[in-house]
XYZ file of C-alpha atoms in Angstrom:
685
model
C -7.145 -18.179 -14.892
C -3.351 -17.092 -14.199
C -3.242 -14.630 -11.353
C -1.748 -11.284 -12.389
C 0.243 -10.613 -9.266
C 2.589 -7.183 -9.989
C 4.631 -6.563 -6.510
C 6.402 -2.906 -6.536
C 10.137 -3.063 -7.049
C 11.605 -0.232 -5.655
C 15.024 1.665 -6.502
C 15.889 4.636 -4.496
C 18.534 7.216 -5.513
C 20.878 9.814 -3.122
C 17.490 10.834 -0.839
C 14.822 9.486 0.669
C 11.291 9.178 -0.984
C 8.655 11.935 0.583
C 4.757 12.168 0.335
C 3.683 13.769 -3.319
C 2.587 16.663 -1.090
C 5.998 17.366 0.221
C 7.212 17.082 -3.289
C 5.067 19.622 -4.777
C 5.910 21.664 -1.767
C 9.422 21.476 -2.623
C 8.801 22.662 -6.058
C 6.874 25.597 -5.247
C 9.342 26.551 -3.201
C 12.368 26.283 -5.409
C 9.500 28.032 -8.330
C 9.390 30.909 -6.019
C 13.245 31.606 -5.040
C 13.656 30.734 -9.030
C 11.706 33.891 -9.866
C 13.281 36.078 -7.211
C 16.735 35.299 -8.689
C 17.355 37.068 -11.911
C 20.606 36.490 -12.259
C 21.997 34.797 -14.847
C 24.560 32.884 -12.576
C 26.107 29.955 -10.983
C 23.543 30.167 -8.210
C 20.215 29.867 -10.811
C 22.351 26.856 -12.328
C 21.925 25.431 -8.997
C 18.601 26.092 -8.204
C 17.565 24.997 -11.490
C 19.422 21.590 -11.196
C 17.748 21.118 -7.920
C 14.127 21.841 -9.197
C 14.697 19.204 -12.548
C 15.317 16.529 -9.867
C 12.297 17.355 -7.408
C 10.317 17.072 -10.494
C 11.155 14.196 -11.315
C 9.024 12.506 -9.151
C 5.642 13.902 -10.214
C 6.898 15.328 -13.848
C 9.556 14.257 -15.398
C 9.117 16.043 -18.360
C 9.269 19.362 -16.581
C 12.125 17.976 -14.718
C 13.899 17.210 -18.178
C 13.156 20.656 -19.425
C 14.845 22.726 -16.052
C 17.620 20.681 -16.322
C 17.945 21.370 -19.681
C 18.157 25.130 -18.688
C 20.861 24.584 -16.796
C 22.898 23.102 -18.875
C 22.589 25.636 -21.564
C 23.142 28.097 -18.407
C 26.253 25.957 -17.167
C 27.693 25.847 -20.867
C 27.595 29.175 -21.386
C 29.168 30.230 -17.825
C 32.004 27.427 -18.454
C 30.705 25.540 -14.979
C 31.556 22.087 -15.035
C 29.972 20.952 -12.221
C 26.821 22.899 -12.748
C 26.877 20.984 -16.024
C 27.968 17.578 -14.889
C 24.815 17.623 -12.204
C 22.503 19.159 -15.584
C 23.032 15.855 -17.013
C 22.580 13.663 -14.135
C 19.433 15.356 -13.657
C 18.418 14.725 -17.318
C 19.763 11.249 -16.512
C 17.250 10.740 -13.424
C 14.359 12.555 -15.563
C 14.842 10.123 -18.692
C 15.126 6.766 -16.399
C 11.846 8.004 -14.255
C 10.171 8.325 -18.465
C 11.908 5.021 -19.317
C 13.504 6.415 -22.222
C 16.612 3.934 -20.886
C 18.676 4.988 -23.982
C 18.551 8.579 -23.236
C 19.011 8.102 -19.727
C 22.048 6.288 -20.423
C 23.952 8.730 -22.812
C 23.147 11.721 -20.633
C 24.628 9.660 -17.585
C 27.513 9.401 -19.435
C 28.059 12.641 -20.069
C 27.203 13.775 -16.186
C 30.379 11.049 -15.175
C 32.387 12.502 -18.009
C 31.884 16.260 -16.428
C 32.219 15.440 -12.648
C 36.087 13.435 -13.556
C 36.765 16.810 -14.925
C 35.406 18.953 -11.820
C 36.788 16.378 -9.672
C 33.679 16.069 -7.688
C 33.959 12.327 -6.281
C 30.531 12.577 -4.459
C 28.890 13.580 -7.760
C 30.862 10.777 -9.415
C 29.562 8.238 -7.289
C 26.196 8.985 -7.610
C 26.478 9.289 -11.686
C 27.900 5.941 -11.765
C 24.724 4.958 -9.353
C 22.520 6.707 -11.679
C 24.542 4.517 -14.985
C 23.784 1.343 -12.752
C 19.938 1.724 -12.630
C 20.450 2.200 -16.870
C 22.210 -0.840 -17.097
C 19.828 -2.699 -14.982
C 16.947 -1.047 -16.711
C 18.645 -2.523 -19.968
C 19.482 -5.898 -18.639
C 23.173 -5.130 -18.658
C 23.563 -6.522 -15.312
C 27.488 -7.248 -15.226
C 27.797 -3.729 -16.045
C 25.113 -2.515 -13.389
C 27.374 -4.233 -10.834
C 30.447 -3.312 -11.860
C 29.308 0.707 -11.223
C 27.555 -0.230 -8.070
C 30.667 -1.763 -6.688
C 32.744 1.399 -7.943
C 30.407 4.011 -6.559
C 30.180 2.025 -3.386
C 33.833 2.087 -3.058
C 33.839 5.906 -3.415
C 30.354 6.574 -0.866
C 32.798 4.251 1.768
C 35.854 6.410 1.413
C 33.931 9.385 0.938
C 31.426 7.703 4.195
C 28.401 9.007 2.456
C 25.933 6.295 4.817
C 22.927 7.198 2.098
C 25.154 6.191 -0.966
C 26.667 3.154 1.011
C 22.861 1.910 1.580
C 21.822 2.830 -2.107
C 24.679 0.997 -3.532
C 23.759 -2.183 -1.713
C 20.204 -2.604 -2.058
C 20.159 -1.711 -5.655
C 23.143 -4.037 -6.363
C 20.773 -6.567 -4.270
C 17.829 -5.716 -6.649
C 20.195 -6.673 -9.830
C 20.778 -10.208 -8.168
C 16.759 -10.163 -7.643
C 16.620 -9.876 -11.574
C 18.946 -12.753 -11.737
C 17.092 -14.983 -9.132
C 20.109 -15.273 -6.926
C 18.179 -14.830 -3.873
C 20.966 -15.315 -1.421
C 23.469 -12.994 -2.699
C 20.234 -10.591 -3.209
C 19.009 -10.889 0.808
C 22.774 -10.238 1.527
C 23.079 -6.950 -0.592
C 19.660 -6.016 1.324
C 20.433 -6.872 4.801
C 23.817 -5.036 4.445
C 22.001 -1.902 3.244
C 19.404 -1.982 6.224
C 22.752 -2.376 8.504
C 24.122 1.002 7.760
C 21.462 3.338 9.145
C 20.346 0.515 11.770
C 16.891 1.529 13.665
C 16.404 4.641 10.909
C 12.589 5.410 10.518
C 12.608 6.407 6.544
C 11.544 5.585 3.765
C 14.286 4.359 2.023
C 14.656 1.891 5.056
C 11.302 0.712 4.443
C 12.130 0.402 0.297
C 14.633 -2.143 2.103
C 12.765 -4.134 3.853
C 10.067 -4.381 1.491
C 12.602 -6.151 -0.753
C 13.386 -8.490 1.578
C 10.066 -9.217 1.281
C 10.138 -9.814 -2.056
C 12.882 -11.999 -1.824
C 11.269 -14.259 0.560
C 7.974 -14.115 -1.407
C 9.966 -15.558 -4.081
C 11.796 -18.307 -2.560
C 7.635 -19.169 -1.476
C 8.456 -18.432 2.337
C 5.424 -16.274 2.824
C 5.424 -15.951 6.549
C 8.662 -14.332 6.693
C 7.370 -12.300 3.021
C 4.429 -11.274 5.013
C 6.290 -10.341 8.134
C 8.898 -7.449 6.366
C 6.242 -6.134 4.180
C 4.007 -5.430 7.449
C 7.597 -3.905 9.123
C 7.882 -1.974 5.528
C 4.080 -0.830 5.912
C 4.850 0.395 9.652
C 7.470 2.514 8.732
C 5.442 4.051 5.336
C 2.696 5.400 7.901
C 4.883 6.944 10.375
C 6.625 9.371 7.880
C 3.593 9.859 5.903
C 4.414 8.155 2.905
C 1.320 7.521 0.823
C 2.750 5.823 -2.257
C 5.026 3.724 -0.392
C 1.968 2.785 1.834
C -0.259 2.056 -1.264
C 2.885 -0.568 -2.510
C 3.411 -2.424 0.606
C -0.235 -2.753 0.616
C -0.277 -4.279 -2.834
C 2.491 -6.699 -1.727
C 0.840 -7.821 1.426
C -2.221 -8.594 -1.116
C 0.034 -10.635 -3.221
C 1.290 -12.674 -0.529
C -1.839 -13.261 0.868
C -3.247 -14.139 -2.878
C -0.298 -16.337 -3.188
C -1.297 -18.453 0.023
C -4.401 -18.844 -1.094
C -6.646 -16.538 1.086
C -8.309 -14.324 -1.666
C -10.604 -13.059 1.018
C -7.457 -11.269 3.078
C -6.050 -10.365 -0.548
C -8.906 -8.348 -1.616
C -9.405 -6.609 1.353
C -5.982 -5.066 1.137
C -5.762 -4.747 -2.979
C -9.132 -2.616 -2.016
C -7.306 -0.726 0.653
C -3.841 0.464 -1.773
C -6.308 1.283 -4.590
C -8.150 3.573 -2.378
C -4.866 5.093 -1.957
C -3.784 5.473 -4.893
C -7.025 6.669 -6.240
C -5.932 9.740 -4.078
C -2.733 9.642 -5.236
C -3.714 10.237 -8.435
C -0.964 7.405 -10.243
C -2.887 5.199 -13.057
C -0.357 2.705 -13.492
C -0.961 1.762 -10.145
C -4.364 2.187 -10.046
C -4.876 -0.218 -13.178
C -2.696 -2.736 -10.909
C -4.789 -2.867 -8.593
C -8.117 -3.035 -10.605
C -6.200 -6.159 -12.621
C -5.338 -7.882 -9.248
C -8.893 -6.900 -7.946
C -10.429 -8.290 -11.485
C -8.919 -11.297 -11.412
C -9.673 -12.438 -7.955
C -13.313 -11.659 -8.476
C -13.066 -14.033 -11.548
C -11.529 -16.822 -9.391
C -14.330 -16.497 -6.882
C -16.874 -16.651 -10.243
C -18.321 -13.255 -9.630
C -17.749 -12.802 -13.748
C -19.671 -9.228 -13.180
C -17.684 -7.849 -10.863
C -14.862 -9.015 -12.653
C -15.603 -7.623 -15.970
C -16.552 -4.284 -14.107
C -12.638 -4.007 -12.134
C -10.742 -5.212 -15.645
C -12.937 -2.772 -18.098
C -11.590 0.081 -15.988
C -7.964 -1.372 -15.522
C -8.156 -1.288 -19.279
C -9.106 1.982 -19.869
C -6.243 3.119 -17.039
C -3.681 1.452 -18.883
C -4.987 2.769 -22.140
C -3.999 6.135 -20.975
C -0.618 5.428 -19.668
C 2.751 3.896 -21.968
C 2.420 0.770 -19.896
C 1.403 -1.580 -23.061
C 2.679 -4.977 -21.391
C 0.148 -4.735 -18.621
C -2.477 -3.471 -21.250
C -1.801 -6.398 -22.679
C -2.303 -8.763 -19.609
C -5.334 -7.080 -18.396
C -7.284 -7.460 -22.216
C -6.241 -11.413 -21.905
C -7.667 -11.568 -18.427
C -10.701 -9.066 -19.777
C -11.161 -11.805 -22.163
C -11.094 -14.968 -20.140
C -13.656 -14.078 -18.114
C -15.599 -12.857 -20.693
C -15.055 -16.387 -22.352
C -16.495 -18.018 -18.759
C -19.286 -15.210 -18.149
C -22.419 -17.841 -18.472
C -25.099 -16.616 -20.685
C -26.689 -17.754 -23.964
C -25.396 -14.875 -26.628
C -22.396 -16.159 -28.670
C -19.512 -14.104 -26.976
C -16.877 -16.187 -29.088
C -16.266 -12.774 -31.234
C -15.643 -10.731 -28.284
C -13.302 -12.885 -26.900
C -11.229 -13.026 -30.216
C -11.198 -9.461 -30.381
C -9.781 -8.634 -27.016
C -7.462 -11.375 -27.543
C -6.044 -9.460 -31.163
C -6.049 -6.423 -28.941
C -3.773 -7.843 -26.035
C -1.796 -9.422 -28.747
C -1.538 -5.773 -30.244
C -0.691 -4.218 -27.218
C 2.247 -6.749 -26.546
C 3.662 -6.256 -29.624
C 3.859 -2.098 -29.113
C 5.679 -2.982 -25.096
C 8.308 -5.701 -26.973
C 7.692 -8.388 -24.222
C 7.699 -12.034 -25.389
C 6.008 -13.433 -22.366
C 2.861 -11.162 -23.256
C 2.800 -12.114 -27.030
C 3.362 -15.723 -26.097
C 0.050 -15.767 -23.735
C -1.865 -13.870 -26.240
C -1.357 -16.146 -28.988
C -1.786 -19.184 -27.017
C -5.283 -18.130 -26.058
C -5.536 -16.834 -29.808
C -4.830 -20.830 -30.867
C -7.196 -21.892 -28.157
C -10.255 -19.394 -29.735
C -9.579 -20.797 -32.886
C -9.236 -24.303 -32.389
C -12.981 -24.553 -30.594
C -14.219 -22.607 -33.430
C -12.877 -25.057 -35.827
C -10.338 -22.579 -37.729
C -7.651 -25.424 -37.512
C -5.219 -23.695 -39.894
C -4.993 -20.315 -37.713
C -5.058 -22.137 -34.761
C -1.827 -23.979 -36.393
C -0.466 -20.523 -37.194
C -0.953 -19.003 -33.578
C 0.241 -22.027 -32.012
C 3.717 -21.993 -34.082
C 4.233 -18.235 -33.274
C 3.921 -18.807 -29.362
C 6.203 -22.028 -29.525
C 8.680 -20.055 -30.905
C 8.187 -16.995 -28.406
C 8.510 -20.280 -25.728
C 11.956 -20.527 -26.924
C 13.231 -16.976 -27.175
C 11.951 -16.479 -23.326
C 13.710 -19.849 -22.669
C 16.647 -18.734 -24.152
C 16.906 -15.443 -22.270
C 16.076 -17.451 -18.782
C 19.070 -19.567 -20.097
C 21.219 -16.549 -20.422
C 20.570 -14.931 -17.279
C 21.293 -18.201 -15.700
C 24.861 -18.169 -17.780
C 25.272 -14.844 -16.188
C 24.680 -15.907 -12.671
C 26.932 -18.308 -12.486
C 29.491 -15.954 -14.317
C 29.039 -13.627 -11.753
C 29.275 -15.870 -8.807
C 32.679 -17.540 -10.082
C 34.065 -13.892 -10.565
C 32.685 -12.788 -7.090
C 34.852 -16.174 -5.564
C 37.739 -15.478 -7.334
C 37.929 -11.669 -6.127
C 37.477 -13.136 -2.422
C 40.521 -15.825 -3.267
C 42.610 -12.669 -4.547
C 41.563 -10.610 -1.643
C 42.829 -13.570 0.622
C 45.722 -13.780 -1.250
C 46.788 -10.024 -0.898
C 45.700 -9.903 3.222
C 47.846 -13.134 3.368
C 50.657 -11.394 1.596
C 50.522 -8.438 3.347
C 50.782 -9.901 6.573
C 53.941 -11.841 5.903
C 55.488 -8.685 4.244
C 55.052 -7.172 7.867
C 56.504 -9.894 9.783
C 59.197 -10.355 7.835
C 59.678 -6.909 8.297
C 59.947 -6.986 11.796
C 61.701 -9.587 12.200
C 64.475 -8.650 9.309
C 66.007 -12.161 9.129
C 66.825 -13.501 6.064
C 65.598 -16.609 7.481
C 62.210 -15.470 7.872
C 62.548 -14.180 3.697
C 63.366 -17.296 2.504
C 60.504 -18.689 4.623
C 58.739 -16.317 2.958
C 59.816 -16.914 -0.308
C 59.067 -20.657 0.076
C 55.853 -19.701 1.609
C 54.562 -17.616 -1.103
C 55.433 -20.353 -3.579
C 53.019 -23.192 -1.751
C 50.351 -20.449 -1.411
C 50.280 -19.457 -4.789
C 50.437 -23.347 -5.825
C 47.441 -23.951 -3.742
C 45.798 -21.246 -5.064
C 46.518 -21.767 -8.515
C 44.783 -25.870 -7.914
C 41.760 -24.036 -5.837
C 41.607 -21.605 -9.199
C 42.002 -24.701 -11.336
C 39.292 -26.217 -9.333
C 37.119 -23.403 -9.350
C 37.129 -22.914 -13.474
C 36.631 -27.132 -13.566
C 33.618 -26.802 -11.687
C 32.022 -23.438 -13.293
C 33.036 -24.901 -16.533
C 30.996 -27.991 -15.495
C 28.221 -25.662 -14.372
C 27.789 -23.951 -17.763
C 27.845 -27.720 -19.445
C 24.595 -28.491 -17.486
C 23.044 -25.223 -18.861
C 23.776 -25.738 -21.951
C 22.979 -29.388 -21.681
C 19.534 -27.882 -20.317
C 19.235 -25.951 -23.327
C 19.747 -28.677 -25.608
C 17.372 -30.997 -24.115
C 14.876 -27.805 -23.602
C 15.057 -26.916 -27.749
C 14.265 -30.705 -28.701
C 10.204 -29.899 -27.436
C 10.093 -26.968 -30.127
C 12.172 -29.315 -32.946
C 9.670 -32.070 -32.173
C 6.374 -29.883 -32.386
C 7.158 -28.387 -35.968
C 7.345 -31.817 -37.125
C 4.448 -32.833 -35.713
C 2.450 -29.326 -36.704
C 3.334 -29.663 -39.919
C 1.688 -32.953 -40.170
C -1.250 -31.937 -38.856
C -0.943 -29.002 -41.180
C -1.080 -31.791 -43.973
C -4.385 -32.776 -42.945
C -5.857 -29.257 -42.670
C -4.603 -28.986 -45.939
C -6.536 -31.841 -47.252
C -9.766 -31.532 -45.694
C -9.557 -34.327 -43.144
C -10.865 -32.180 -40.094
C -11.569 -35.656 -38.378
C -7.994 -37.073 -39.038
C -6.168 -34.253 -37.679
C -8.689 -34.085 -34.355
C -8.105 -37.471 -34.104
C -4.037 -36.430 -34.823
C -4.113 -33.689 -32.169
C -5.312 -35.614 -29.384
C -2.660 -38.541 -30.283
C -0.268 -35.514 -30.681
C -0.858 -33.689 -27.344
C -0.413 -37.128 -25.234
C 2.734 -37.218 -27.184
C 3.717 -33.878 -25.748
C 2.688 -34.375 -22.198
C 4.903 -36.932 -22.003
C 8.122 -35.527 -24.092
C 7.142 -32.111 -21.582
C 6.967 -34.323 -18.560
C 10.512 -36.482 -19.563
C 12.247 -32.895 -20.474
C 12.394 -32.051 -16.781
C 15.017 -34.508 -16.578
C 18.611 -35.060 -17.258
C 17.927 -39.239 -17.362
C 14.692 -40.868 -17.510
C 14.182 -45.081 -17.513
C 14.271 -46.513 -20.595
C 11.254 -48.273 -20.257
C 9.482 -44.866 -20.464
C 11.723 -43.312 -23.590
C 10.740 -46.680 -25.037
C 7.072 -46.564 -24.331
C 7.030 -42.893 -26.400
C 8.956 -44.104 -29.218
C 6.503 -46.964 -29.456
C 3.586 -44.522 -29.190
C 5.281 -41.465 -31.499
C 6.097 -44.632 -34.356
C 2.388 -45.308 -34.206
C 1.301 -42.392 -34.689
C 3.402 -41.825 -38.031
C 2.857 -45.500 -39.108
C -1.036 -44.025 -39.037
C 0.100 -40.523 -41.233
C 2.145 -42.836 -43.735
C -1.075 -45.033 -44.347
C 0.811 -47.713 -42.395
C 3.361 -47.802 -45.477
C 5.976 -49.105 -43.031
C 6.093 -51.504 -39.806
C 8.319 -51.215 -36.764
C 10.141 -53.630 -34.511
C 11.628 -53.067 -31.038
C 13.934 -55.713 -29.923
C 15.856 -55.708 -26.491
C 18.223 -57.457 -25.096
C 16.869 -60.053 -21.993
C 19.848 -58.425 -20.021
C 19.012 -54.754 -20.183
C 16.517 -54.031 -17.109
C 14.718 -51.352 -18.685
C 13.207 -49.933 -15.516
C 16.301 -49.561 -13.538
C 18.560 -48.744 -17.224
C 18.401 -44.600 -17.502
C 19.049 -42.976 -20.635
C 18.793 -39.123 -21.768
C 15.218 -38.225 -22.798
C 14.029 -37.709 -26.671
C 18.080 -38.803 -27.970
C 16.709 -41.341 -30.050
C 13.993 -39.913 -31.609
C 15.898 -37.884 -34.298
C 17.302 -40.393 -35.461
C 13.802 -42.617 -35.921
C 11.915 -39.232 -36.962
C 14.810 -39.282 -39.894
C 14.215 -42.669 -40.736
C 10.688 -41.961 -40.873
C 10.770 -38.531 -43.055
C 14.384 -38.973 -44.886
C 13.310 -43.161 -45.200
C 10.419 -44.211 -45.214
C 7.906 -40.761 -46.644
C 9.668 -40.895 -50.061
C 8.610 -44.981 -50.662
C 5.505 -43.665 -52.410
C 3.036 -46.622 -53.257
C 4.867 -49.136 -51.058
C 3.944 -51.116 -47.700
C 7.649 -53.134 -46.831
C 8.904 -50.233 -44.951
C 10.265 -51.516 -41.403
C 12.539 -50.051 -38.963
C 13.962 -51.952 -36.293
C 15.406 -50.500 -33.182
C 17.315 -52.848 -31.497
C 18.940 -52.717 -27.743
C 21.971 -54.283 -26.491
C 24.739 -54.617 -23.360
C 28.120 -54.750 -24.485
C 31.023 -54.048 -21.187
C 29.578 -50.800 -19.970
C 27.970 -49.451 -22.816
C 24.276 -49.136 -23.757
C 24.434 -50.403 -28.240
C 21.293 -48.547 -29.483
C 20.839 -49.349 -33.297
C 18.093 -48.015 -35.336
C 18.016 -49.067 -38.484
C 15.285 -48.783 -42.315
C 15.293 -50.300 -45.226
C 14.454 -46.679 -46.447
C 15.443 -45.222 -49.898
C 18.964 -44.594 -48.369
C 20.937 -42.042 -50.339
C 19.203 -40.211 -52.764
C 20.911 -39.419 -56.052
C 20.112 -36.708 -58.599
C 17.613 -33.782 -58.120
C 17.400 -34.709 -54.410
C 21.073 -34.832 -53.650
C 21.179 -31.294 -52.827
C 18.278 -31.484 -50.313
C 19.686 -34.761 -48.482
C 23.131 -32.609 -47.936
C 21.318 -30.600 -45.603
C 21.381 -31.909 -42.099
C 19.001 -32.375 -39.632
C 18.381 -29.998 -37.067
C 17.243 -32.822 -34.282
C 20.645 -35.192 -35.385
C 22.627 -32.132 -34.762
C 21.067 -30.960 -31.704
C 22.054 -35.123 -30.587
C 25.363 -34.973 -31.600
C 25.851 -31.544 -29.729
C 24.098 -33.341 -26.524
C 26.273 -36.526 -26.691
C 29.608 -34.116 -26.650
C 28.758 -32.521 -23.940
C 27.687 -36.212 -22.135
C 31.069 -37.041 -22.664
C 33.011 -33.719 -21.503
C 30.792 -33.801 -18.470
C 31.142 -37.708 -17.634
C 34.266 -38.201 -19.305
C 32.762 -41.200 -20.988
C 33.169 -42.806 -24.484
C 30.173 -42.198 -26.222
C 29.925 -43.148 -29.678
C 27.822 -42.080 -32.795
C 28.080 -43.821 -36.315
C 25.855 -43.712 -39.104
C 26.154 -46.104 -42.369
C 24.133 -45.195 -45.291
C 23.474 -46.881 -48.824
C 23.332 -50.431 -47.076
C 23.099 -53.169 -49.610
C 22.060 -50.784 -52.063
C 19.151 -49.552 -49.788
C 18.723 -48.074 -45.703
C 20.109 -46.453 -43.460
C 21.862 -47.742 -39.929
C 22.652 -45.725 -36.495
C 24.715 -47.168 -34.386
C 24.411 -44.972 -30.733
C 26.537 -46.555 -27.899
C 25.986 -44.866 -24.350
C 27.927 -44.983 -21.063
C 25.654 -47.628 -19.065
C 24.539 -46.052 -16.207
C 21.562 -48.030 -13.723
C 19.269 -46.181 -11.210
C 20.074 -48.613 -8.453
């Protein structure tokens, strides 16, 4: 069963985190001061704002109440600075509640009022808050821009905590983008701002560095940094930090397959989190422990921990983790030995997991729940329900991949932007140096040389910029190519699932099961091939043969096929993009062979030959060719697979500066279709 690992990601604002007891002590002190101060003046506004900030850690609803009271009083007093701070405190408390849209709205107001009041430090802090909101809404470029602007102000004001937090939070954004080198660079810069500091903020940074190494699967370093963070948390008495670090260390042990050590640390984290009373953290520890017991085949203990986790998550707003815990509980129930039928309970848990995922809005959680339901339906022989659930699962997988693709392109865009900034900065430094030399020398000759040198430098920089732009364009093209390759899989899957659906509709369960087995083999090969930009021609032809055999059986052997290969072609050594020919063959089957009802003379011929430096691939059939009359409109609709293939070919031509071509001839001698695809001949050796 899939491990549920929930490491903690730290986002700090402007002060060191302290224990819950210290926060409550501060709240009590501020409340007492507020009760004694009865005047409706600016001092009361400041007290309300301080109380609102103290509350965000333990009770953001109370924090919002105090911040709104501060805003109302500041507005009556025309106290702009106090009003700016009040909106900033609202933003922090909305952020703590996970209400990102409201947090964004109030941070925008805080920024506007800080500008009016001339409070530069407050303005920078509000920028940091808005960046956190951008991060929560996955607007990563906007988050980085706000952090950069805030960082520049913090440096100008020589405000170390702000500088440290800006570097740390920028690192968190890059961590979300899987840009580990830049994330690590920012975390290390943050750790050097206050070297030797023994604070929770410093521990947070060390823990984040540990997360980078954990994601890079460099587990010894990840373990070392989490231990360093733990020591600092222990020295300052930060109980939540201690619990988080223990959980992170347990995660590293878990990923290193050291289950016994992982269990010890998860149990320690659970003990502390129970004392603190954080339900979400308690439930996370319980889930991880339950999964460990499940993997050790101690199903009774696993059930005990997972049921408690589900109960706690149900009391929180964390629907996505509730979905994960329910799915783990269903998987555990399914594996438990016993004579009673557990299928009904497993299905109910999986449906509850799906419902929670839909409430939480996580495509990944919904996809996992649907896949589990599909397997349960298939085991019960409910093939139509299994098929429907699997289709939805595949659609969500495509959504998840597209999101990952968007993040990859965004990461490349950020990388390109940073490189351009470095070039501009270096050019500006060089220009200023040359100007100073010209002023000191005061020589017309030097001025002429300066002009010539600057012109040459500009030309060189233009050439560098053009090269960078070309490299970036190539990177994006490669990413787009990966996307198109990945989209071929759902396209192929849906057509095959429709065929299975046809058998199910006809109540031909035996054939449907046989087709499912063959389809699974095809899918495994298609997925394996999709990881590569190019595969040996022999592998692609093997896939095509299996695909044609399956489709011929589906159509009651109403067509035959031939594959003719030029003897000069070394199929093991010739490389070809995977699934490039399949859409044309599919088109011949679905639009050429399938409409020939009642005949058995269909023939699809696939020919491959060499011509100069090209590989010529021909797919020819004697199908119905162009349709007419009532079916004319249907025929005009372009195949999605053909469109994807044409897009792939266009990108390949642009990337490799090649002359690949596609020609489709219809209505040959009154029937049939011929497709000729020419590709640059590429050899593995």
